[in-house]
Amino acid sequence: MTPENDAAARYFSAITAALSGLEVFMRDDRSPLYRHGIVARIVAEYIARLDKSFACWRNRLGFMDTFRISRADSGYPVFQNLLELENDRQQADARLANIPQAGELREEMADFILRHKEFPEALQKSMAERLYLEDVKSEATFGPFTLAQTAKVSVNPKTMRPYYLVHWATFDGSANLPLVYMVTVEDSSDSMVRQLVDVNGKLNEKVDIPLPVDGLLNPELAHRFDDFTEKNSAYTLSPATIAVNLDKDFEPLHPKQLRRVVLGPFYSAGITDNNSTVAEVLSKVRKPENAWLLTWTIQEVFSKAEKPGRKGLFSSEKTTQEFFINTDDLEAARQGVSSYENHALIPHEAYQALYAAGEAQKIFSGYKVHILSNGQVISDV
């Protein structure tokens, strides 16, 4: 195995272990994040998509020589890899038609070995490409942008408006980071209020809503909402800016809470150099598959009040939200959020190495640390 292939194998082993551990954490009812219920489940679904993408990229290395990651920043693959994955998905059927079936390839490989007494590299590459294309045809990978879904519908008894929990995701091409968004938004559209709210101010049980619903539940606004999310999901935009833009651009929509989950950066010994101290200590971890650290941040902005709109003969103003920014916390003010949480997931062996080196307290200052040990996640360490 070449040094490049060895490094790639270590990287894929590390990121796969990290994402698997993070998914365990999100789905564990003992997890401190599980109190958010549906939030953790939604994030877990996107983590599973990321995991699928990495499985595809790993297969792709079987017939392609290059795979670039953002070593100095996020520790994730560069954006070009996602574009190539998306392009390969669209061409998968046409390319598969020109590659023999897996059974035929195995027979040819066995015959080649018997006749030539050497390994059939060309056939192996064809097999790797077939496996890759069959995998990439699935819609379950993490793409450059994933359209919104409505995951929950209810009614605010105070305003008598239906409200939706809507989520979407993007892979930011500048920061090379996966971002997951969730917004709780009330809808004052006359048609949706009539359809979804009964006389008692509760969700109309006669309306069958097969959740999750692709897009925003309101069909009149769904296409515009998709356009909005695609243009307003950059990492450089603060959650407050996105919430204000949403409030401004849609008269009948009233965003009450917006969350952004930033899945990274990721640190891997001998691969990433985005933190020299972390890299130095992780390089001393005995098992390479345990020499990693995954961080993520949950940002939240919420409406503290609603300013009523007014309608006049010559001018009118729409109802607007007053979003709370915690100016008492300099970091919250810098991020443009009401609150935020920094989390870190690390294998037990790697945490021991950081602790023994006297670096754990400095590195994890301001983080909630979760340790992966024997397939379980231990929090509050």
Coordinates of C-alpha atoms in Angstrom, one line a residue:
M1 CA 0.0 0.0 0.0
T2 CA 1.4 3.4 -0.9
P3 CA 1.8 6.2 1.7
E4 CA -1.1 8.1 0.0
N5 CA -3.4 5.0 0.1
D6 CA -2.3 4.4 3.7
A7 CA -3.2 7.9 4.7
A8 CA -6.5 7.7 2.9
A9 CA -7.4 4.4 4.6
R10 CA -6.6 6.0 8.0
Y11 CA -8.6 9.1 7.2
F12 CA -11.7 7.1 6.1
S13 CA -11.4 4.8 9.2
A14 CA -11.2 7.8 11.5
I15 CA -14.1 9.9 9.9
T16 CA -16.3 6.8 9.7
A17 CA -15.7 6.0 13.4
A18 CA -16.4 9.7 14.3
L19 CA -19.7 9.9 12.3
S20 CA -20.8 6.5 13.7
G21 CA -20.1 7.7 17.2
L22 CA -21.9 11.0 16.6
E23 CA -24.9 9.2 15.3
V24 CA -24.9 7.0 18.4
F25 CA -24.8 10.1 20.5
M26 CA -27.7 11.8 18.6
R27 CA -29.9 8.7 18.9
D28 CA -29.1 7.8 22.5
D29 CA -32.0 8.7 24.8
R30 CA -29.4 9.3 27.6
S31 CA -27.7 11.9 25.5
P32 CA -28.0 15.5 26.8
L33 CA -29.0 16.5 23.2
Y34 CA -31.9 14.0 23.2
R35 CA -34.0 16.4 25.3
H36 CA -34.5 18.2 22.0
G37 CA -36.1 15.0 20.7
I38 CA -36.9 15.6 17.1
V39 CA -33.9 17.9 16.7
A40 CA -31.5 15.1 17.5
R41 CA -33.3 12.7 15.2
I42 CA -33.1 15.2 12.3
V43 CA -29.4 15.7 12.8
A44 CA -28.9 12.0 13.0
E45 CA -30.5 11.6 9.6
Y46 CA -28.0 14.0 8.0
I47 CA -25.1 12.3 9.8
A48 CA -26.3 9.0 8.2
R49 CA -26.2 10.8 4.8
L50 CA -22.6 12.0 5.4
D51 CA -21.6 8.5 6.4
K52 CA -23.1 7.2 3.1
S53 CA -21.1 9.8 1.2
F54 CA -17.9 8.7 2.8
A55 CA -18.6 5.1 2.0
C56 CA -19.1 6.1 -1.7
W57 CA -15.8 8.1 -1.7
R58 CA -14.0 5.2 -0.2
N59 CA -15.2 3.0 -3.0
R60 CA -14.3 5.7 -5.5
L61 CA -10.6 5.5 -4.4
G62 CA -10.6 2.0 -5.8
F63 CA -10.5 3.3 -9.4
M64 CA -9.6 7.0 -8.9
D65 CA -6.2 8.2 -7.6
T66 CA -7.0 11.5 -6.0
F67 CA -9.2 12.7 -3.1
R68 CA -8.6 16.1 -1.5
I69 CA -9.6 17.2 2.0
S70 CA -9.4 20.6 3.7
R71 CA -6.4 19.7 5.9
A72 CA -5.8 23.1 7.3
D73 CA -9.4 24.1 8.1
S74 CA -12.4 21.9 8.4
G75 CA -10.8 18.4 8.0
Y76 CA -13.6 17.5 5.6
P77 CA -13.4 16.8 1.9
V78 CA -13.2 19.8 -0.3
F79 CA -16.4 20.9 -2.1
Q80 CA -15.3 19.6 -5.4
N81 CA -15.8 16.0 -4.1
L82 CA -19.5 16.7 -3.4
L83 CA -20.0 18.1 -6.9
E84 CA -18.3 15.1 -8.4
L85 CA -20.5 12.8 -6.3
E86 CA -23.6 14.6 -7.5
N87 CA -22.4 14.4 -11.1
D88 CA -21.7 10.7 -10.8
R89 CA -25.2 10.1 -9.4
Q90 CA -26.7 11.7 -12.5
Q91 CA -24.6 9.6 -14.9
A92 CA -24.7 6.4 -12.8
D93 CA -27.2 4.4 -15.0
A94 CA -25.4 5.2 -18.2
R95 CA -22.0 4.3 -16.9
L96 CA -23.3 1.1 -15.2
A97 CA -24.7 -0.1 -18.6
N98 CA -21.1 -0.2 -19.9
I99 CA -19.7 -2.2 -16.9
P100 CA -20.2 -6.0 -16.6
Q101 CA -22.4 -7.3 -13.7
A102 CA -20.6 -8.0 -10.4
G103 CA -21.0 -11.8 -10.9
E104 CA -19.4 -11.6 -14.3
L105 CA -16.5 -9.5 -13.0
R106 CA -15.8 -12.0 -10.2
E107 CA -15.7 -14.9 -12.7
E108 CA -13.3 -12.9 -14.9
M109 CA -11.1 -12.0 -12.0
A110 CA -10.9 -15.7 -10.8
D111 CA -10.1 -16.8 -14.4
F112 CA -7.4 -14.1 -14.8
I113 CA -5.7 -15.1 -11.6
L114 CA -5.6 -18.8 -12.6
R115 CA -4.4 -18.1 -16.1
H116 CA -1.9 -15.3 -15.5
K117 CA -0.9 -15.9 -11.8
E118 CA -1.1 -12.2 -11.0
F119 CA -3.7 -9.8 -9.7
P120 CA -6.3 -8.4 -12.2
E121 CA -5.9 -4.7 -11.4
A122 CA -8.1 -3.5 -14.3
L123 CA -10.9 -5.8 -13.4
Q124 CA -10.6 -4.8 -9.8
K125 CA -11.0 -1.2 -10.8
S126 CA -14.1 -2.0 -12.9
M127 CA -15.6 -3.8 -9.8
A128 CA -14.8 -0.8 -7.6
E129 CA -16.4 1.5 -10.1
R130 CA -19.6 -0.7 -10.3
L131 CA -19.9 -0.8 -6.5
Y132 CA -19.4 2.9 -6.3
L133 CA -22.0 3.7 -8.9
E134 CA -24.5 1.4 -7.4
D135 CA -24.0 3.1 -4.0
V136 CA -24.1 6.6 -5.4
K137 CA -27.4 6.0 -7.2
S138 CA -29.0 6.1 -3.7
E139 CA -30.5 9.5 -2.7
A140 CA -29.2 9.1 0.8
T141 CA -25.9 10.9 0.4
F142 CA -25.1 14.4 1.7
G143 CA -25.2 16.6 -1.4
P144 CA -24.1 20.2 -1.9
F145 CA -27.6 21.3 -1.0
T146 CA -30.5 19.2 0.4
L147 CA -34.0 20.7 -0.1
A148 CA -36.2 21.5 2.9
Q149 CA -38.6 19.0 4.5
T150 CA -41.5 19.8 6.9
A151 CA -41.0 17.4 9.9
K152 CA -43.7 18.6 12.3
V153 CA -46.9 20.6 12.2
S154 CA -48.8 22.0 15.2
V155 CA -50.9 25.1 16.2
N156 CA -49.9 28.0 18.5
P157 CA -53.0 28.4 20.7
K158 CA -52.1 32.0 21.4
T159 CA -51.9 33.2 17.8
M160 CA -54.2 30.5 16.3
R161 CA -51.6 30.0 13.5
P162 CA -50.3 26.7 12.3
Y163 CA -46.5 26.3 12.7
Y164 CA -44.0 24.0 11.1
L165 CA -40.6 22.6 11.9
V166 CA -38.7 22.7 8.7
H167 CA -35.2 21.5 8.1
W168 CA -32.6 21.5 5.2
A169 CA -28.9 21.1 4.8
T170 CA -26.0 22.4 2.8
F171 CA -22.3 21.8 2.5
D172 CA -20.7 25.2 2.5
G173 CA -18.2 25.4 -0.3
S174 CA -16.0 28.1 1.3
A175 CA -15.7 26.7 4.8
N176 CA -16.0 23.0 3.6
L177 CA -18.4 22.3 6.4
P178 CA -21.7 20.4 6.6
L179 CA -24.4 22.7 7.9
V180 CA -27.9 21.5 9.1
Y181 CA -30.7 24.1 9.5
M182 CA -34.0 23.9 11.4
V183 CA -36.6 26.7 11.6
T184 CA -39.9 26.8 13.5
V185 CA -42.1 29.1 11.6
E186 CA -45.7 30.2 12.0
D187 CA -47.9 30.6 8.9
S188 CA -50.7 33.3 8.9
S189 CA -51.8 32.5 5.3
D190 CA -55.6 32.5 5.3
S191 CA -55.8 29.3 3.3
M192 CA -53.5 27.4 5.7
V193 CA -55.2 28.7 8.8
R194 CA -58.6 27.7 7.5
Q195 CA -57.3 24.2 6.5
L196 CA -55.2 23.3 9.5
V197 CA -56.8 25.1 12.5
D198 CA -60.1 23.8 13.9
V199 CA -62.6 25.9 15.9
N200 CA -60.9 25.0 19.2
G201 CA -57.6 26.4 18.0
K202 CA -56.0 22.9 17.6
L203 CA -54.6 21.0 14.6
N204 CA -57.5 19.9 12.4
E205 CA -57.5 16.1 12.8
K206 CA -59.5 15.7 9.6
V207 CA -56.5 16.8 7.5
D208 CA -54.1 14.0 6.8
I209 CA -50.5 15.2 6.8
P210 CA -48.1 12.4 5.8
L211 CA -45.0 13.7 7.6
P212 CA -42.3 14.3 6.6
V213 CA -43.5 16.4 3.7
D214 CA -41.0 17.5 1.0
G215 CA -40.6 21.3 1.1
L216 CA -42.5 23.9 3.1
L217 CA -46.0 22.6 3.9
N218 CA -47.6 25.7 2.4
P219 CA -47.7 24.8 -1.4
E220 CA -48.1 28.4 -2.4
L221 CA -44.8 29.4 -0.8
A222 CA -42.9 26.1 -1.2
H223 CA -40.9 26.9 -4.3
R224 CA -40.0 30.4 -3.1
F225 CA -38.9 28.9 0.3
D226 CA -36.6 26.5 -1.5
D227 CA -35.0 29.3 -3.4
F228 CA -34.7 31.3 -0.2
T229 CA -32.9 28.5 1.7
E230 CA -30.5 27.8 -1.2
K231 CA -29.5 31.5 -1.3
N232 CA -29.4 32.0 2.5
S233 CA -27.5 29.1 3.9
A234 CA -23.9 30.2 3.7
Y235 CA -21.7 29.8 6.8
T236 CA -20.7 33.5 6.5
L237 CA -24.3 34.5 7.2
S238 CA -25.2 34.6 10.9
P239 CA -28.3 32.7 12.1
A240 CA -29.8 36.2 13.0
T241 CA -29.3 37.4 9.5
I242 CA -30.9 34.4 8.0
A243 CA -33.9 34.7 10.4
V244 CA -34.3 38.4 9.6
N245 CA -34.1 37.8 5.9
L246 CA -36.8 35.0 6.2
D247 CA -39.0 37.3 8.2
K248 CA -38.6 40.1 5.7
D249 CA -39.1 38.1 2.5
F250 CA -42.3 36.2 3.4
E251 CA -45.2 38.3 4.7
P252 CA -47.3 35.3 6.0
L253 CA -44.3 33.5 7.5
H254 CA -43.2 34.3 11.1
P255 CA -39.9 32.6 12.1
K256 CA -39.9 32.0 15.8
Q257 CA -36.7 30.0 16.1
L258 CA -33.8 29.1 13.9
R259 CA -31.1 26.6 14.6
R260 CA -27.9 25.8 12.8
V261 CA -25.8 22.8 13.5
V262 CA -22.2 23.1 12.2
L263 CA -20.7 19.6 11.9
G264 CA -17.0 20.2 12.3
P265 CA -14.1 20.8 12.3
F266 CA -12.7 17.3 12.3
Y267 CA -9.2 16.5 13.5
S268 CA -7.3 13.4 12.5
A269 CA -3.7 12.5 13.4
G270 CA -1.2 12.6 10.6
I271 CA -3.9 13.9 8.2
T272 CA -5.2 17.3 9.3
D273 CA -3.1 20.1 10.5
N274 CA -5.9 22.5 11.6
N275 CA -4.7 22.5 15.2
S276 CA -1.0 21.9 15.9
T277 CA -1.5 21.1 19.6
V278 CA -4.3 18.6 18.9
A279 CA -2.3 17.0 16.0
E280 CA 0.8 16.6 18.1
V281 CA -1.0 14.8 20.9
L282 CA -3.2 12.7 18.7
S283 CA -0.1 11.5 16.8
K284 CA 0.9 9.7 20.0
V285 CA -2.4 7.6 20.2
R286 CA -1.5 4.0 19.8
K287 CA -4.4 2.9 17.5
P288 CA -4.8 5.1 14.4
E289 CA -8.5 4.5 14.3
N290 CA -8.8 6.2 17.7
A291 CA -6.6 9.2 16.8
W292 CA -9.3 11.7 16.0
L293 CA -11.5 14.5 17.4
L294 CA -14.8 15.7 16.0
T295 CA -16.4 19.0 17.1
W296 CA -19.7 20.6 16.4
T297 CA -21.6 23.7 17.3
I298 CA -25.3 24.3 17.8
Q299 CA -26.4 27.9 17.2
E300 CA -29.9 29.2 18.0
V301 CA -31.7 32.5 17.5
F302 CA -35.3 33.0 18.7
S303 CA -37.9 35.7 18.6
K304 CA -38.5 37.5 21.9
A305 CA -41.5 39.5 20.6
E306 CA -43.6 40.2 17.6
K307 CA -44.2 43.7 16.3
P308 CA -47.7 43.9 14.9
G309 CA -48.1 45.0 11.3
R310 CA -50.4 47.8 10.2
K311 CA -52.3 48.5 7.0
G312 CA -53.1 52.0 5.8
L313 CA -54.4 53.6 2.7
F314 CA -51.0 54.8 1.5
S315 CA -48.5 52.5 3.3
S316 CA -48.4 49.4 5.3
E317 CA -46.0 47.4 7.4
K318 CA -45.8 43.6 7.8
T319 CA -45.7 41.9 11.2
T320 CA -42.0 41.5 12.2
Q321 CA -40.1 39.5 14.7
E322 CA -37.7 41.0 17.3
F323 CA -34.9 38.4 17.6
F324 CA -32.9 38.1 20.8
I325 CA -29.1 38.5 20.5
N326 CA -27.3 37.8 23.8
T327 CA -25.1 40.9 23.9
D328 CA -23.9 39.9 27.4
D329 CA -22.0 37.1 25.9
L330 CA -19.4 38.5 23.4
E331 CA -19.1 35.2 21.5
A332 CA -22.9 34.9 21.1
A333 CA -23.0 38.5 19.9
R334 CA -20.2 37.8 17.4
Q335 CA -22.0 34.7 16.1
G336 CA -25.3 36.6 15.9
V337 CA -27.2 34.2 18.1
S338 CA -29.4 34.0 21.2
S339 CA -27.3 31.0 22.4
Y340 CA -24.8 28.5 21.3
E341 CA -23.3 25.2 22.4
N342 CA -19.8 23.8 21.5
H343 CA -19.5 20.0 21.6
A344 CA -16.6 17.6 21.1
L345 CA -16.6 13.9 20.6
I346 CA -13.4 12.0 21.1
P347 CA -12.4 8.3 21.6
H348 CA -11.4 7.3 25.1
E349 CA -7.8 6.5 24.2
A350 CA -7.4 9.9 22.5
Y351 CA -8.9 11.8 25.5
Q352 CA -6.5 10.0 27.8
A353 CA -3.6 11.1 25.6
L354 CA -4.8 14.7 25.7
Y355 CA -5.4 14.5 29.5
A356 CA -2.0 12.9 30.1
A357 CA -0.3 15.7 28.1
G358 CA -2.0 18.3 30.2
E359 CA -3.8 19.7 27.1
A360 CA -7.4 18.5 27.8
Q361 CA -8.5 21.5 29.9
K362 CA -7.1 24.1 27.4
I363 CA -8.4 22.4 24.2
F364 CA -11.9 21.7 25.6
S365 CA -12.4 25.0 27.3
G366 CA -15.9 26.1 26.5
Y367 CA -16.9 22.6 25.1
K368 CA -19.2 19.9 26.3
V369 CA -17.1 16.8 26.0
H370 CA -18.4 13.4 25.0
I371 CA -16.2 10.3 25.1
L372 CA -16.7 7.4 22.8
S373 CA -15.9 4.1 24.6
N374 CA -16.8 0.6 23.5
G375 CA -19.6 1.8 21.2
Q376 CA -21.2 4.0 23.9
V377 CA -20.9 7.8 24.5
I378 CA -20.1 9.1 27.9
S379 CA -21.0 12.8 28.5
D380 CA -20.4 15.3 31.3
V381 CA -16.7 14.4 31.8

